[in-house]
Amino acid sequence: MTERSPEPHAADSHDLIRVLGARVNNLKDVSVEIPKRRLTVFTGVSGSGKSSLVFGTIAAESQRMINETYSAFVQGFMPTQARPEVDVLEGLTTAIIVDQQRLGADPRSTVGTATDANAMLRILFSRLGQPHIGSPQAFSFNVATVRASGAITVERGARKAEKATFTRIGGMCVRCEGRGAVSDIDLTQLYDDSKSLAEGAFTIPGWKSDSFWTVRVYAESGFVDPDKPIRDYTKKELHDFLYGEPVKVKVDGVNLTYEGLIPKIQKSFLSKDREGMQPHIRAFVDRAVTFTTCPECDGTRLSEAARSSRIGGVSIADACAMQISDLAGWVRGLDEPSVAPLLGTLAHTLDSFVEIGLGYLSLDRPAGTLSGGEAQRVKMIRHLGSSLTDVTYVFDEPTIGLHPHDIQRMNNLLLRLRDKGNTVLVVEHKPETIVIADHVVDLGPGAGTEGGTVCFEGTVEGLRSGGTITGRHFDDRSTLKETVRTPKGTLEIRGADRHNLQNVDVDIPLGVLVVVTGVAGSGKSSLIHGSIPRRAGVVSVDQSAIRGSRRSNPATYTGLLEPIRKAFAKANGVKPALFSANSEGACPECNGAGVIYTDLAMMAGVATVCEECEGKRFQASVLEYRFGGRDISEVLAMSVVEAEEFFGAGEARTPAAHAILGRLADVGLGYLSLGQPLTTLSGGERQRLKLATHMAEKGGVYVLDEPTTGLHLADVEQLLGLLDRLVDSGKSVIVIEHHQAVMAHADWIIDLGPGAGHDGGRVVFEGTPADLVAARPTLTGEHLAAYVGT
């Protein structure tokens, strides 16, 4: 008698993540079923809703539900998340998100502190370093040495005063406070010493002579003579003027704080993020402040004691300065049974850097200098070798910043995570990664309001023949140009030695499209951003993030709102400020936000549309003013294409606005609405918004850093057309890029390598793409030849 097989266990039936009715951002009631323990790739044009579905819906709800398992006390310290707009979400597992957000640009944040590597090194040196100087804190450049002594009162039984001495040994360099650099301020940029304060000596932007908080607090403080030229100050007056300690003074009956000019400038300008400054303030800071390596610690950030303790002749500063691939070898060479578990974990972490293609970095590299792709891969390190299974890993374009040679390595990592029994969700544009998917979800058909629907679900083969935009362009390949442009001159770089560059001499042709390529870490950015002088005429569009609040939108960021406000004001005979949602025209109920935010402490806050303005952000009286038959809220709701037509002709013709809108359409952002918050834009959209803004600058040389980031296959062709138009208009365009379509389209290629870190830093090829493909002298040549099919 044969035994019947048992019925499948109920627990084994949950093998799908089901999403029903997702409406986050531009999603239009999207319903999908995603297989668990498989690799699913989400494709579609930039702005089609991929991130809204994967990050804004699936990952966000998973994280929210995990947070709810903690106590209310713990939740009070965690970021609160609202429930995504979706009808049903079933089958979720714990989500681990690896996104493109740059690592914090805090001056003390390094690759070592952003991972666990520095913490483990500090413990290692506190155990084995000779001479022994203290605990792991003694090797930390984030911890200052503190000494204190005095009486303390212990309230236990009978109160008793006791004398106590306290010492905490830290590793911070006293001079630079752990930053590795010191700033010198050029006093000639702050004031004209031939004038007195009364004559307007200050040349600092925004310091007006009638301002209480700046000029008058100095002139009327009593510490200096306001009518005496600054060059005639006595030694004491000059010291009080430049370095005076904070002290309360009265100006016109108002209590103010007087402090020396140098500390005031440091607090008001140097403590702020340079990228977030207005252009004229940033230009002033660049003129007035020079940053030099700290002479005390030689840029290591560490105190003399921390640098003196060594293991086998190597200090912790030496270890952090090593290339990580070399440091991994040094750690494996240490034979010390007393710290064997620590050495094993540290070696594994360092090997993970090498495995993921970041072995060329050093642990003392400032975190803020990493590209988006490098930052993303640094975050992935802690997940390599993890014992967790049955979790959902969510990746946002993990191939960003990777040479075609390195993409295979990334693919292997994604497949390894899947094969351990995890669900892997990847938002991606590169066909090399899409092709390894078990399941593909293609969103579209267009971007913005034209997208937000599922166009295809199934296998890669099904996508190829499915007829969607992604399917039609999947096997697109650019061809080499038959003729290349002739240069109109050269930009000479001589003896470039920044970071890993090895005294590079190179002539960059001008008046043509030049592509600089090479594996990640070969020295491309060091050569171009570090060696091309930041002089007038060079417009650099790098990968730094756009900063903006939920009030910021494409109209405010690009300066488009200014001509629109002026046109409305002139047509209606009122002030331009009425047509700004951040100024006089704002709805008083929601202060121009359009929504009312209700904070519910440790629970997710609630955003409700403002009943007063119905989400239009302006006072009702402002909306009565019209221009070309539209009010200001209707104009901000227009897409770029609609607005370009509206401001291009007829009574609403506004040339200044039309020119900005034309640039936005040129970079492929025609579908964006003018008032869409910047916080809702994808990474690719933000990069192109920056490009559109910089196109207005009167530069002769454009430097673009991976402009294909976040671009769909169908949009790359439009980008190539834009680059051609820039060159044909007389500009020189230098592009740092890995995308083979851009390489094939170039007039001249400069290839760096042959490897990364100290294995790179040399020019391994200069010439036309055709010569590179014919000779195939480098990794880039081999991949480009395979791409164009020769």
GROMACS .gro file of N, CA and C in nm, residues 613-728:
model
  348
  613CYS      N    1  -0.736   7.701   0.073
  613CYS     CA    2  -0.693   7.728  -0.065
  613CYS      C    3  -0.714   7.607  -0.157
  614GLU      N    4  -0.763   7.496  -0.100
  614GLU     CA    5  -0.787   7.372  -0.175
  614GLU      C    6  -0.659   7.321  -0.243
  615GLY      N    7  -0.546   7.339  -0.174
  615GLY     CA    8  -0.419   7.290  -0.224
  615GLY      C    9  -0.353   7.380  -0.326
  616LYS      N   10  -0.413   7.498  -0.354
  616LYS     CA   11  -0.355   7.585  -0.457
  616LYS      C   12  -0.242   7.673  -0.404
  617ARG      N   13  -0.227   7.682  -0.272
  617ARG     CA   14  -0.114   7.747  -0.204
  617ARG      C   15  -0.124   7.899  -0.198
  618PHE      N   16  -0.218   7.961  -0.270
  618PHE     CA   17  -0.226   8.108  -0.273
  618PHE      C   18  -0.356   8.157  -0.211
  619GLN      N   19  -0.354   8.282  -0.166
  619GLN     CA   20  -0.476   8.346  -0.116
  619GLN      C   21  -0.578   8.356  -0.230
  620ALA      N   22  -0.706   8.354  -0.193
  620ALA     CA   23  -0.812   8.363  -0.294
  620ALA      C   24  -0.802   8.492  -0.373
  621SER      N   25  -0.764   8.603  -0.307
  621SER     CA   26  -0.756   8.733  -0.376
  621SER      C   27  -0.647   8.730  -0.483
  622VAL      N   28  -0.538   8.655  -0.460
  622VAL     CA   29  -0.429   8.647  -0.557
  622VAL      C   30  -0.476   8.571  -0.682
  623LEU      N   31  -0.560   8.470  -0.662
  623LEU     CA   32  -0.605   8.388  -0.774
  623LEU      C   33  -0.703   8.462  -0.865
  624GLU      N   34  -0.745   8.582  -0.822
  624GLU     CA   35  -0.832   8.662  -0.910
  624GLU      C   36  -0.751   8.732  -1.020
  625TYR      N   37  -0.620   8.748  -0.995
  625TYR     CA   38  -0.534   8.811  -1.096
  625TYR      C   39  -0.500   8.710  -1.204
  626ARG      N   40  -0.514   8.751  -1.329
  626ARG     CA   41  -0.492   8.658  -1.440
  626ARG      C   42  -0.390   8.713  -1.538
  627PHE      N   43  -0.328   8.619  -1.609
  627PHE     CA   44  -0.230   8.656  -1.713
  627PHE      C   45  -0.249   8.555  -1.825
  628GLY      N   46  -0.285   8.603  -1.943
  628GLY     CA   47  -0.313   8.513  -2.054
  628GLY      C   48  -0.432   8.422  -2.027
  629GLY      N   49  -0.523   8.470  -1.941
  629GLY     CA   50  -0.643   8.392  -1.911
  629GLY      C   51  -0.623   8.288  -1.802
  630ARG      N   52  -0.504   8.278  -1.741
  630ARG     CA   53  -0.477   8.177  -1.637
  630ARG      C   54  -0.435   8.246  -1.508
  631ASP      N   55  -0.469   8.185  -1.393
  631ASP     CA   56  -0.417   8.237  -1.266
  631ASP      C   57  -0.285   8.166  -1.234
  632ILE      N   58  -0.216   8.212  -1.130
  632ILE     CA   59  -0.080   8.162  -1.101
  632ILE      C   60  -0.080   8.014  -1.065
  633SER      N   61  -0.186   7.966  -0.996
  633SER     CA   62  -0.190   7.824  -0.958
  633SER      C   63  -0.209   7.737  -1.081
  634GLU      N   64  -0.285   7.784  -1.180
  634GLU     CA   65  -0.305   7.708  -1.304
  634GLU      C   66  -0.176   7.700  -1.384
  635VAL      N   67  -0.099   7.808  -1.381
  635VAL     CA   68   0.030   7.809  -1.453
  635VAL      C   69   0.126   7.708  -1.389
  636LEU      N   70   0.132   7.705  -1.253
  636LEU     CA   71   0.224   7.612  -1.185
  636LEU      C   72   0.180   7.466  -1.200
  637ALA      N   73   0.053   7.444  -1.235
  637ALA     CA   74   0.005   7.307  -1.257
  637ALA      C   75   0.035   7.259  -1.399
  638MET      N   76   0.079   7.350  -1.487
  638MET     CA   77   0.108   7.311  -1.626
  638MET      C   78   0.233   7.224  -1.633
  639SER      N   79   0.240   7.140  -1.737
  639SER     CA   80   0.365   7.069  -1.765
  639SER      C   81   0.458   7.165  -1.838
  640VAL      N   82   0.587   7.128  -1.846
  640VAL     CA   83   0.685   7.212  -1.914
  640VAL      C   84   0.644   7.235  -2.060
  641VAL      N   85   0.597   7.130  -2.128
  641VAL     CA   86   0.558   7.142  -2.269
  641VAL      C   87   0.440   7.238  -2.286
  642GLU      N   88   0.338   7.224  -2.198
  642GLU     CA   89   0.223   7.315  -2.203
  642GLU      C   90   0.267   7.459  -2.179
  643ALA      N   91   0.351   7.478  -2.076
  643ALA     CA   92   0.393   7.613  -2.040
  643ALA      C   93   0.480   7.675  -2.150
  644GLU      N   94   0.560   7.591  -2.219
  644GLU     CA   95   0.645   7.643  -2.327
  644GLU      C   96   0.557   7.700  -2.439
  645GLU      N   97   0.448   7.631  -2.467
  645GLU     CA   98   0.355   7.679  -2.569
  645GLU      C   99   0.282   7.805  -2.521
  646PHE      N  100   0.242   7.805  -2.393
  646PHE     CA  101   0.166   7.916  -2.334
  646PHE      C  102   0.247   8.046  -2.334
  647PHE      N  103   0.377   8.037  -2.291
  647PHE     CA  104   0.460   8.158  -2.281
  647PHE      C  105   0.532   8.189  -2.412
  648GLY      N  106   0.510   8.108  -2.516
  648GLY     CA  107   0.581   8.128  -2.641
  648GLY      C  108   0.514   8.222  -2.739
  649ALA      N  109   0.383   8.241  -2.724
  649ALA     CA  110   0.311   8.323  -2.823
  649ALA      C  111   0.187   8.384  -2.758
  650GLY      N  112   0.124   8.475  -2.832
  650GLY     CA  113  -0.001   8.535  -2.784
  650GLY      C  114   0.023   8.637  -2.675
  651GLU      N  115  -0.084   8.669  -2.601
  651GLU     CA  116  -0.073   8.775  -2.499
  651GLU      C  117   0.013   8.732  -2.380
  652ALA      N  118   0.033   8.601  -2.363
  652ALA     CA  119   0.115   8.554  -2.250
  652ALA      C  120   0.263   8.541  -2.287
  653ARG      N  121   0.301   8.589  -2.404
  653ARG     CA  122   0.440   8.573  -2.450
  653ARG      C  123   0.538   8.635  -2.351
  654THR      N  124   0.628   8.551  -2.300
  654THR     CA  125   0.729   8.597  -2.204
  654THR      C  126   0.862   8.532  -2.243
  655PRO      N  127   0.948   8.602  -2.320
  655PRO     CA  128   1.071   8.539  -2.372
  655PRO      C  129   1.160   8.479  -2.264
  656ALA      N  130   1.175   8.548  -2.148
  656ALA     CA  131   1.266   8.497  -2.044
  656ALA      C  132   1.218   8.361  -1.991
  657ALA      N  133   1.086   8.348  -1.969
  657ALA     CA  134   1.031   8.221  -1.920
  657ALA      C  135   1.040   8.115  -2.030
  658HIS      N  136   1.013   8.155  -2.154
  658HIS     CA  137   1.013   8.060  -2.265
  658HIS      C  138   1.151   7.999  -2.286
  659ALA      N  139   1.256   8.079  -2.265
  659ALA     CA  140   1.393   8.030  -2.284
  659ALA      C  141   1.426   7.921  -2.181
  660ILE      N  142   1.387   7.944  -2.054
  660ILE     CA  143   1.414   7.843  -1.949
  660ILE      C  144   1.335   7.716  -1.976
  661LEU      N  145   1.209   7.731  -2.018
  661LEU     CA  146   1.125   7.614  -2.047
  661LEU      C  147   1.181   7.534  -2.165
  662GLY      N  148   1.239   7.603  -2.263
  662GLY     CA  149   1.300   7.535  -2.377
  662GLY      C  150   1.416   7.447  -2.332
  663ARG      N  151   1.496   7.497  -2.236
  663ARG     CA  152   1.609   7.418  -2.186
  663ARG      C  153   1.560   7.295  -2.110
  664LEU      N  154   1.451   7.312  -2.032
  664LEU     CA  155   1.395   7.197  -1.959
  664LEU      C  156   1.345   7.090  -2.057
  665ALA      N  157   1.280   7.134  -2.166
  665ALA     CA  158   1.231   7.039  -2.268
  665ALA      C  159   1.349   6.971  -2.337
  666ASP      N  160   1.459   7.047  -2.360
  666ASP     CA  161   1.577   6.994  -2.428
  666ASP      C  162   1.638   6.874  -2.352
  667VAL      N  163   1.635   6.881  -2.218
  667VAL     CA  164   1.697   6.773  -2.140
  667VAL      C  165   1.597   6.661  -2.110
  668GLY      N  166   1.479   6.666  -2.173
  668GLY     CA  167   1.384   6.555  -2.160
  668GLY      C  168   1.293   6.564  -2.040
  669LEU      N  169   1.271   6.686  -1.988
  669LEU     CA  170   1.183   6.703  -1.872
  669LEU      C  171   1.052   6.770  -1.911
  670GLY      N  172   1.009   6.753  -2.035
  670GLY     CA  173   0.888   6.820  -2.083
  670GLY      C  174   0.762   6.779  -2.010
  671TYR      N  175   0.766   6.663  -1.944
  671TYR     CA  176   0.646   6.613  -1.876
  671TYR      C  177   0.630   6.663  -1.732
  672LEU      N  178   0.738   6.722  -1.674
  672LEU     CA  179   0.731   6.769  -1.534
  672LEU      C  180   0.633   6.884  -1.522
  673SER      N  181   0.560   6.890  -1.412
  673SER     CA  182   0.477   7.009  -1.388
  673SER      C  183   0.563   7.111  -1.314
  674LEU      N  184   0.537   7.240  -1.340
  674LEU     CA  185   0.624   7.346  -1.288
  674LEU      C  186   0.623   7.351  -1.136
  675GLY      N  187   0.511   7.311  -1.074
  675GLY     CA  188   0.500   7.322  -0.928
  675GLY      C  189   0.524   7.193  -0.854
  676GLN      N  190   0.574   7.089  -0.922
  676GLN     CA  191   0.596   6.959  -0.857
  676GLN      C  192   0.710   6.970  -0.756
  677PRO      N  193   0.691   6.927  -0.629
  677PRO     CA  194   0.798   6.940  -0.529
  677PRO      C  195   0.924   6.865  -0.571
  678LEU      N  196   1.040   6.927  -0.548
  678LEU     CA  197   1.168   6.863  -0.584
  678LEU      C  198   1.186   6.731  -0.511
  679THR      N  199   1.128   6.720  -0.391
  679THR     CA  200   1.145   6.598  -0.312
  679THR      C  201   1.083   6.476  -0.380
  680THR      N  202   0.996   6.496  -0.479
  680THR     CA  203   0.931   6.383  -0.547
  680THR      C  204   1.003   6.345  -0.677
  681LEU      N  205   1.110   6.417  -0.714
  681LEU     CA  206   1.179   6.388  -0.840
  681LEU      C  207   1.275   6.270  -0.823
  682SER      N  208   1.292   6.192  -0.929
  682SER     CA  209   1.387   6.081  -0.925
  682SER      C  210   1.529   6.135  -0.941
  683GLY      N  211   1.630   6.046  -0.917
  683GLY     CA  212   1.770   6.088  -0.928
  683GLY      C  213   1.805   6.140  -1.067
  684GLY      N  214   1.756   6.070  -1.171
  684GLY     CA  215   1.785   6.112  -1.309
  684GLY      C  216   1.722   6.245  -1.340
  685GLU      N  217   1.600   6.268  -1.289
  685GLU     CA  218   1.531   6.395  -1.314
  685GLU      C  219   1.605   6.511  -1.249
  686ARG      N  220   1.657   6.489  -1.129
  686ARG     CA  221   1.730   6.597  -1.060
  686ARG      C  222   1.858   6.634  -1.135
  687GLN      N  223   1.929   6.530  -1.184
  687GLN     CA  224   2.053   6.556  -1.257
  687GLN      C  225   2.025   6.639  -1.383
  688ARG      N  226   1.917   6.604  -1.454
  688ARG     CA  227   1.885   6.676  -1.577
  688ARG      C  228   1.833   6.817  -1.547
  689LEU      N  229   1.769   6.833  -1.433
  689LEU     CA  230   1.725   6.967  -1.392
  689LEU      C  231   1.847   7.057  -1.370
  690LYS      N  232   1.952   7.001  -1.308
  690LYS     CA  233   2.077   7.077  -1.290
  690LYS      C  234   2.139   7.112  -1.425
  691LEU      N  235   2.137   7.014  -1.517
  691LEU     CA  236   2.195   7.037  -1.649
  691LEU      C  237   2.122   7.150  -1.721
  692ALA      N  238   1.988   7.149  -1.713
  692ALA     CA  239   1.909   7.254  -1.778
  692ALA      C  240   1.941   7.390  -1.720
  693THR      N  241   1.962   7.397  -1.588
  693THR     CA  242   1.993   7.524  -1.522
  693THR      C  243   2.129   7.576  -1.566
  694HIS      N  244   2.227   7.484  -1.574
  694HIS     CA  245   2.363   7.525  -1.611
  694HIS      C  246   2.376   7.561  -1.759
  695MET      N  247   2.283   7.512  -1.840
  695MET     CA  248   2.292   7.543  -1.984
  695MET      C  249   2.276   7.691  -2.011
  696ALA      N  250   2.222   7.765  -1.914
  696ALA     CA  251   2.203   7.909  -1.932
  696ALA      C  252   2.334   7.985  -1.913
  697GLU      N  253   2.432   7.921  -1.847
  697GLU     CA  254   2.557   7.990  -1.817
  697GLU      C  255   2.640   8.009  -1.944
  698LYS      N  256   2.710   8.121  -1.947
  698LYS     CA  257   2.785   8.157  -2.069
  698LYS      C  258   2.923   8.092  -2.068
  699GLY      N  259   2.924   7.961  -2.062
  699GLY     CA  260   3.052   7.891  -2.056
  699GLY      C  261   3.096   7.841  -2.192
  700GLY      N  262   3.227   7.826  -2.210
  700GLY     CA  263   3.278   7.773  -2.335
  700GLY      C  264   3.307   7.625  -2.325
  701VAL      N  265   3.331   7.576  -2.198
  701VAL     CA  266   3.364   7.436  -2.175
  701VAL      C  267   3.261   7.378  -2.077
  702TYR      N  268   3.191   7.273  -2.120
  702TYR     CA  269   3.095   7.205  -2.033
  702TYR      C  270   3.157   7.073  -1.985
  703VAL      N  271   3.157   7.052  -1.853
  703VAL     CA  272   3.205   6.927  -1.795
  703VAL      C  273   3.086   6.856  -1.732
  704LEU      N  274   3.050   6.738  -1.785
  704LEU     CA  275   2.934   6.664  -1.736
  704LEU      C  276   2.981   6.532  -1.675
  705ASP      N  277   2.931   6.501  -1.555
  705ASP     CA  278   2.971   6.380  -1.483
  705ASP      C  279   2.860   6.277  -1.491
  706GLU      N  280   2.875   6.178  -1.575
  706GLU     CA  281   2.778   6.070  -1.595
  706GLU      C  282   2.635   6.122  -1.617
  707PRO      N  283   2.612   6.196  -1.725
  707PRO     CA  284   2.477   6.250  -1.748
  707PRO      C  285   2.374   6.144  -1.782
  708THR      N  286   2.414   6.018  -1.810
  708THR     CA  287   2.315   5.913  -1.840
  708THR      C  288   2.258   5.851  -1.713
  709THR      N  289   2.305   5.896  -1.596
  709THR     CA  290   2.252   5.841  -1.470
  709THR      C  291   2.100   5.853  -1.468
  710GLY      N  292   2.032   5.743  -1.444
  710GLY     CA  293   1.886   5.745  -1.433
  710GLY      C  294   1.812   5.758  -1.565
  711LEU      N  295   1.884   5.748  -1.678
  711LEU     CA  296   1.819   5.765  -1.808
  711LEU      C  297   1.779   5.631  -1.868
  712HIS      N  298   1.658   5.625  -1.919
  712HIS     CA  299   1.608   5.507  -1.990
  712HIS      C  300   1.680   5.495  -2.124
  713LEU      N  301   1.683   5.374  -2.177
  713LEU     CA  302   1.748   5.350  -2.307
  713LEU      C  303   1.695   5.444  -2.415
  714ALA      N  304   1.563   5.472  -2.410
  714ALA     CA  305   1.503   5.558  -2.513
  714ALA      C  306   1.545   5.703  -2.497
  715ASP      N  307   1.585   5.743  -2.373
  715ASP     CA  308   1.621   5.883  -2.349
  715ASP      C  309   1.768   5.911  -2.379
  716VAL      N  310   1.850   5.806  -2.386
  716VAL     CA  311   1.994   5.827  -2.411
  716VAL      C  312   2.012   5.893  -2.547
  717GLU      N  313   1.930   5.853  -2.645
  717GLU     CA  314   1.939   5.911  -2.779
  717GLU      C  315   1.912   6.061  -2.775
  718GLN      N  316   1.814   6.102  -2.694
  718GLN     CA  317   1.783   6.245  -2.682
  718GLN      C  318   1.899   6.320  -2.618
  719LEU      N  319   1.964   6.256  -2.518
  719LEU     CA  320   2.080   6.318  -2.453
  719LEU      C  321   2.193   6.337  -2.554
  720LEU      N  322   2.218   6.237  -2.639
  720LEU     CA  323   2.324   6.249  -2.740
  720LEU      C  324   2.294   6.364  -2.836
  721GLY      N  325   2.166   6.381  -2.871
  721GLY     CA  326   2.127   6.495  -2.955
  721GLY      C  327   2.156   6.627  -2.888
  722LEU      N  328   2.130   6.634  -2.756
  722LEU     CA  329   2.156   6.757  -2.680
  722LEU      C  330   2.306   6.786  -2.677
  723LEU      N  331   2.388   6.683  -2.653
  723LEU     CA  332   2.534   6.702  -2.652
  723LEU      C  333   2.582   6.751  -2.787
  724ASP      N  334   2.527   6.695  -2.896
  724ASP     CA  335   2.564   6.739  -3.030
  724ASP      C  336   2.529   6.886  -3.052
  725ARG      N  337   2.410   6.926  -3.005
  725ARG     CA  338   2.368   7.067  -3.022
  725ARG      C  339   2.461   7.161  -2.946
  726LEU      N  340   2.505   7.118  -2.827
  726LEU     CA  341   2.597   7.202  -2.750
  726LEU      C  342   2.729   7.220  -2.826
  727VAL      N  343   2.782   7.109  -2.879
  727VAL     CA  344   2.909   7.116  -2.952
  727VAL      C  345   2.893   7.199  -3.080
  728ASP      N  346   2.783   7.176  -3.153
  728ASP     CA  347   2.761   7.247  -3.278
  728ASP      C  348   2.740   7.397  -3.257
   0.00000   0.00000   0.00000
